[in-house]
Amino acid sequence: MKKLLLPAILLMGLALNAQQKEKIPAAKGVVYGQVSKNETAAIAPDEIKAKLVDNQYEGLIKAKVVEVCKAEGCWIKVQKNDGTAMMVRAKDHAFLMPENIVGKTVLIEGAATVKEVSEEMRRHYAEDAGKSKKEIASIKGSEKDVQFAARGVKVLD
């Protein structure tokens, strides 16, 4: 019985290791996930609210990355014209983005919705971003905001 158990455990470990997603360094032309549409159809993050139909927008945005999840690379924040940032999550954690994506202009394909983000989730995002304990503790209450679930991110520069 022990002879059967050890190979089974080793095979499971190898299978789990193979499932881990690789983070490819950000460089011009690199695509995380899938981006199938043309860049000319992209809008700025600030334009999404005007394009919402039934609280949804499906399409492309073009923006500069200002922050990335330091824990896994499963989300980024992109800059809006008013100086604030919009959260962009990799849909279903389908891909991961590297830390060197910060400062890059990207094309993002996916869907936006206006969502209520709980205080707990806001603190979780701050922790993932490597914020200080003081900054995390200062986060109070929930916040309603546009969130983007990305099917893919393409680095433009």
mmCIF file of C-alpha atoms in Angstrom:
data_model
loop_
_atom_site.group_PDB
_atom_site.id
_atom_site.type_symbol
_atom_site.label_atom_id
_atom_site.label_comp_id
_atom_site.label_asym_id
_atom_site.label_seq_id
_atom_site.Cartn_x
_atom_site.Cartn_y
_atom_site.Cartn_z
ATOM 1 C CA MET A 1 0.000 0.000 0.000
ATOM 2 C CA LYS A 2 2.822 2.396 0.878
ATOM 3 C CA LYS A 3 4.397 1.678 -2.519
ATOM 4 C CA LEU A 4 1.234 2.929 -4.244
ATOM 5 C CA LEU A 5 0.750 5.972 -2.035
ATOM 6 C CA LEU A 6 4.148 7.602 -2.633
ATOM 7 C CA PRO A 7 3.931 7.659 -6.475
ATOM 8 C CA ALA A 8 0.368 8.987 -6.270
ATOM 9 C CA ILE A 9 1.469 11.851 -4.010
ATOM 10 C CA LEU A 10 4.410 12.648 -6.300
ATOM 11 C CA LEU A 11 2.164 12.733 -9.366
ATOM 12 C CA MET A 12 -0.293 15.075 -7.626
ATOM 13 C CA GLY A 13 2.559 17.382 -6.639
ATOM 14 C CA LEU A 14 3.874 17.490 -10.203
ATOM 15 C CA ALA A 15 0.396 18.188 -11.560
ATOM 16 C CA LEU A 16 -0.136 21.062 -9.116
ATOM 17 C CA ASN A 17 3.259 22.544 -9.938
ATOM 18 C CA ALA A 18 2.478 22.414 -13.671
ATOM 19 C CA GLN A 19 -0.748 24.338 -13.028
ATOM 20 C CA GLN A 20 1.080 27.380 -11.618
ATOM 21 C CA LYS A 21 0.955 30.360 -13.959
ATOM 22 C CA GLU A 22 4.213 31.837 -15.187
ATOM 23 C CA LYS A 23 4.759 35.598 -14.989
ATOM 24 C CA ILE A 24 6.381 36.785 -18.217
ATOM 25 C CA PRO A 25 8.215 40.137 -17.906
ATOM 26 C CA ALA A 26 6.306 43.061 -19.447
ATOM 27 C CA ALA A 27 7.664 44.234 -22.799
ATOM 28 C CA LYS A 28 6.144 45.768 -25.918
ATOM 29 C CA GLY A 29 3.819 43.274 -27.617
ATOM 30 C CA VAL A 30 3.570 40.817 -24.708
ATOM 31 C CA VAL A 31 -0.007 39.599 -24.146
ATOM 32 C CA TYR A 32 -1.351 38.209 -20.881
ATOM 33 C CA GLY A 33 -4.566 36.260 -21.433
ATOM 34 C CA GLN A 34 -6.320 37.020 -24.733
ATOM 35 C CA VAL A 35 -6.669 40.309 -26.609
ATOM 36 C CA SER A 36 -8.351 39.810 -29.965
ATOM 37 C CA LYS A 37 -9.571 43.267 -30.903
ATOM 38 C CA ASN A 38 -7.990 46.259 -32.611
ATOM 39 C CA GLU A 39 -6.413 49.031 -30.542
ATOM 40 C CA THR A 40 -8.296 51.745 -32.464
ATOM 41 C CA ALA A 41 -11.549 50.725 -30.725
ATOM 42 C CA ALA A 42 -10.081 51.374 -27.248
ATOM 43 C CA ILE A 43 -11.408 54.079 -24.940
ATOM 44 C CA ALA A 44 -9.883 55.744 -21.881
ATOM 45 C CA PRO A 45 -10.965 54.473 -18.442
ATOM 46 C CA ASP A 46 -12.698 57.831 -17.827
ATOM 47 C CA GLU A 47 -15.078 57.179 -20.737
ATOM 48 C CA ILE A 48 -16.497 53.921 -19.354
ATOM 49 C CA LYS A 49 -19.249 55.470 -17.200
ATOM 50 C CA ALA A 50 -20.672 57.242 -20.264
ATOM 51 C CA LYS A 51 -20.617 53.968 -22.235
ATOM 52 C CA LEU A 52 -22.350 51.825 -19.583
ATOM 53 C CA VAL A 53 -25.515 50.081 -20.765
ATOM 54 C CA ASP A 54 -27.449 48.325 -17.978
ATOM 55 C CA ASN A 55 -24.450 48.916 -15.688
ATOM 56 C CA GLN A 56 -22.102 47.102 -18.130
ATOM 57 C CA TYR A 57 -19.472 47.949 -20.746
ATOM 58 C CA GLU A 58 -17.834 45.324 -22.963
ATOM 59 C CA GLY A 59 -14.770 46.269 -24.969
ATOM 60 C CA LEU A 60 -11.284 47.726 -24.855
ATOM 61 C CA ILE A 61 -9.568 50.330 -22.724
ATOM 62 C CA LYS A 62 -6.129 51.859 -23.162
ATOM 63 C CA ALA A 63 -4.343 53.183 -20.094
ATOM 64 C CA LYS A 64 -1.109 53.444 -18.127
ATOM 65 C CA VAL A 65 -0.554 50.942 -15.297
ATOM 66 C CA VAL A 66 0.104 52.649 -11.950
ATOM 67 C CA GLU A 67 -0.037 49.703 -9.543
ATOM 68 C CA VAL A 68 0.081 45.892 -9.580
ATOM 69 C CA CYS A 69 -0.783 43.158 -7.083
ATOM 70 C CA LYS A 70 2.554 42.318 -5.476
ATOM 71 C CA ALA A 71 1.232 39.056 -4.011
ATOM 72 C CA GLU A 72 0.342 37.311 -7.289
ATOM 73 C CA GLY A 73 -0.013 39.816 -10.128
ATOM 74 C CA CYS A 74 -3.731 39.050 -10.466
ATOM 75 C CA TRP A 75 -4.806 42.717 -10.687
ATOM 76 C CA ILE A 76 -3.538 46.089 -11.810
ATOM 77 C CA LYS A 77 -4.706 49.655 -11.356
ATOM 78 C CA VAL A 78 -4.733 51.971 -14.352
ATOM 79 C CA GLN A 79 -4.592 55.761 -14.311
ATOM 80 C CA LYS A 80 -7.637 57.877 -15.063
ATOM 81 C CA ASN A 81 -7.432 61.490 -16.292
ATOM 82 C CA ASP A 82 -8.609 62.841 -12.923
ATOM 83 C CA GLY A 83 -5.571 61.324 -11.175
ATOM 84 C CA THR A 84 -7.471 58.441 -9.575
ATOM 85 C CA ALA A 85 -7.013 54.804 -10.536
ATOM 86 C CA MET A 86 -9.365 52.093 -11.773
ATOM 87 C CA MET A 87 -9.095 48.466 -10.646
ATOM 88 C CA VAL A 88 -8.582 45.855 -13.372
ATOM 89 C CA ARG A 89 -8.693 42.200 -12.304
ATOM 90 C CA ALA A 90 -7.646 39.191 -14.368
ATOM 91 C CA LYS A 91 -10.983 37.450 -14.949
ATOM 92 C CA ASP A 92 -11.085 34.138 -13.063
ATOM 93 C CA HIS A 93 -7.361 34.608 -12.235
ATOM 94 C CA ALA A 94 -6.729 33.347 -15.794
ATOM 95 C CA PHE A 95 -3.352 35.102 -16.036
ATOM 96 C CA LEU A 96 -0.804 36.918 -13.886
ATOM 97 C CA MET A 97 1.046 40.144 -14.568
ATOM 98 C CA PRO A 98 4.610 40.971 -13.449
ATOM 99 C CA GLU A 99 5.637 43.871 -11.226
ATOM 100 C CA ASN A 100 7.528 45.525 -14.101
ATOM 101 C CA ILE A 101 4.205 46.230 -15.866
ATOM 102 C CA VAL A 102 3.890 49.402 -13.737
ATOM 103 C CA GLY A 103 4.511 52.456 -15.924
ATOM 104 C CA LYS A 104 3.589 50.627 -19.143
ATOM 105 C CA THR A 105 0.715 51.644 -21.425
ATOM 106 C CA VAL A 106 -1.564 48.665 -21.987
ATOM 107 C CA LEU A 107 -4.570 47.614 -24.045
ATOM 108 C CA ILE A 108 -7.132 45.735 -21.940
ATOM 109 C CA GLU A 109 -10.006 43.647 -23.268
ATOM 110 C CA GLY A 110 -12.889 42.691 -20.999
ATOM 111 C CA ALA A 111 -16.014 43.902 -19.243
ATOM 112 C CA ALA A 112 -16.649 46.749 -16.816
ATOM 113 C CA THR A 113 -19.365 47.002 -14.181
ATOM 114 C CA VAL A 114 -20.100 49.374 -11.337
ATOM 115 C CA LYS A 115 -19.675 47.435 -8.097
ATOM 116 C CA GLU A 116 -19.759 48.036 -4.363
ATOM 117 C CA VAL A 117 -16.316 47.175 -2.973
ATOM 118 C CA SER A 118 -16.428 46.254 0.709
ATOM 119 C CA GLU A 119 -14.048 47.713 3.280
ATOM 120 C CA GLU A 120 -12.615 44.217 3.761
ATOM 121 C CA MET A 121 -11.878 43.826 0.038
ATOM 122 C CA ARG A 122 -10.412 47.341 -0.188
ATOM 123 C CA ARG A 123 -8.058 46.447 2.687
ATOM 124 C CA HIS A 124 -7.190 43.156 0.977
ATOM 125 C CA TYR A 125 -6.255 45.004 -2.236
ATOM 126 C CA ALA A 126 -4.134 47.469 -0.219
ATOM 127 C CA GLU A 127 -2.346 44.567 1.475
ATOM 128 C CA ASP A 128 -1.712 42.901 -1.919
ATOM 129 C CA ALA A 129 -0.278 46.201 -3.168
ATOM 130 C CA GLY A 130 2.230 46.260 -0.295
ATOM 131 C CA LYS A 131 0.711 49.265 1.489
ATOM 132 C CA SER A 132 1.778 49.990 5.077
ATOM 133 C CA LYS A 133 -0.293 48.854 8.063
ATOM 134 C CA LYS A 134 -1.135 52.508 8.728
ATOM 135 C CA GLU A 135 -2.462 52.989 5.180
ATOM 136 C CA ILE A 136 -4.483 49.773 5.406
ATOM 137 C CA ALA A 137 -5.965 50.783 8.780
ATOM 138 C CA SER A 138 -7.042 54.152 7.347
ATOM 139 C CA ILE A 139 -9.360 52.459 4.829
ATOM 140 C CA LYS A 140 -12.921 52.928 6.057
ATOM 141 C CA GLY A 141 -16.221 51.846 4.550
ATOM 142 C CA SER A 142 -17.262 50.426 1.228
ATOM 143 C CA GLU A 143 -16.908 52.252 -2.072
ATOM 144 C CA LYS A 144 -18.922 52.106 -5.284
ATOM 145 C CA ASP A 145 -16.682 52.153 -8.332
ATOM 146 C CA VAL A 146 -16.168 50.895 -11.879
ATOM 147 C CA GLN A 147 -14.272 47.611 -11.921
ATOM 148 C CA PHE A 148 -12.918 45.917 -15.021
ATOM 149 C CA ALA A 149 -12.657 42.125 -15.432
ATOM 150 C CA ALA A 150 -9.958 41.592 -18.057
ATOM 151 C CA ARG A 151 -9.822 38.675 -20.455
ATOM 152 C CA GLY A 152 -6.468 39.944 -21.627
ATOM 153 C CA VAL A 153 -3.849 42.677 -21.334
ATOM 154 C CA LYS A 154 -1.441 43.644 -24.135
ATOM 155 C CA VAL A 155 1.625 45.785 -23.419
ATOM 156 C CA LEU A 156 1.828 48.651 -25.925
ATOM 157 C CA ASP A 157 5.065 50.313 -24.755
#
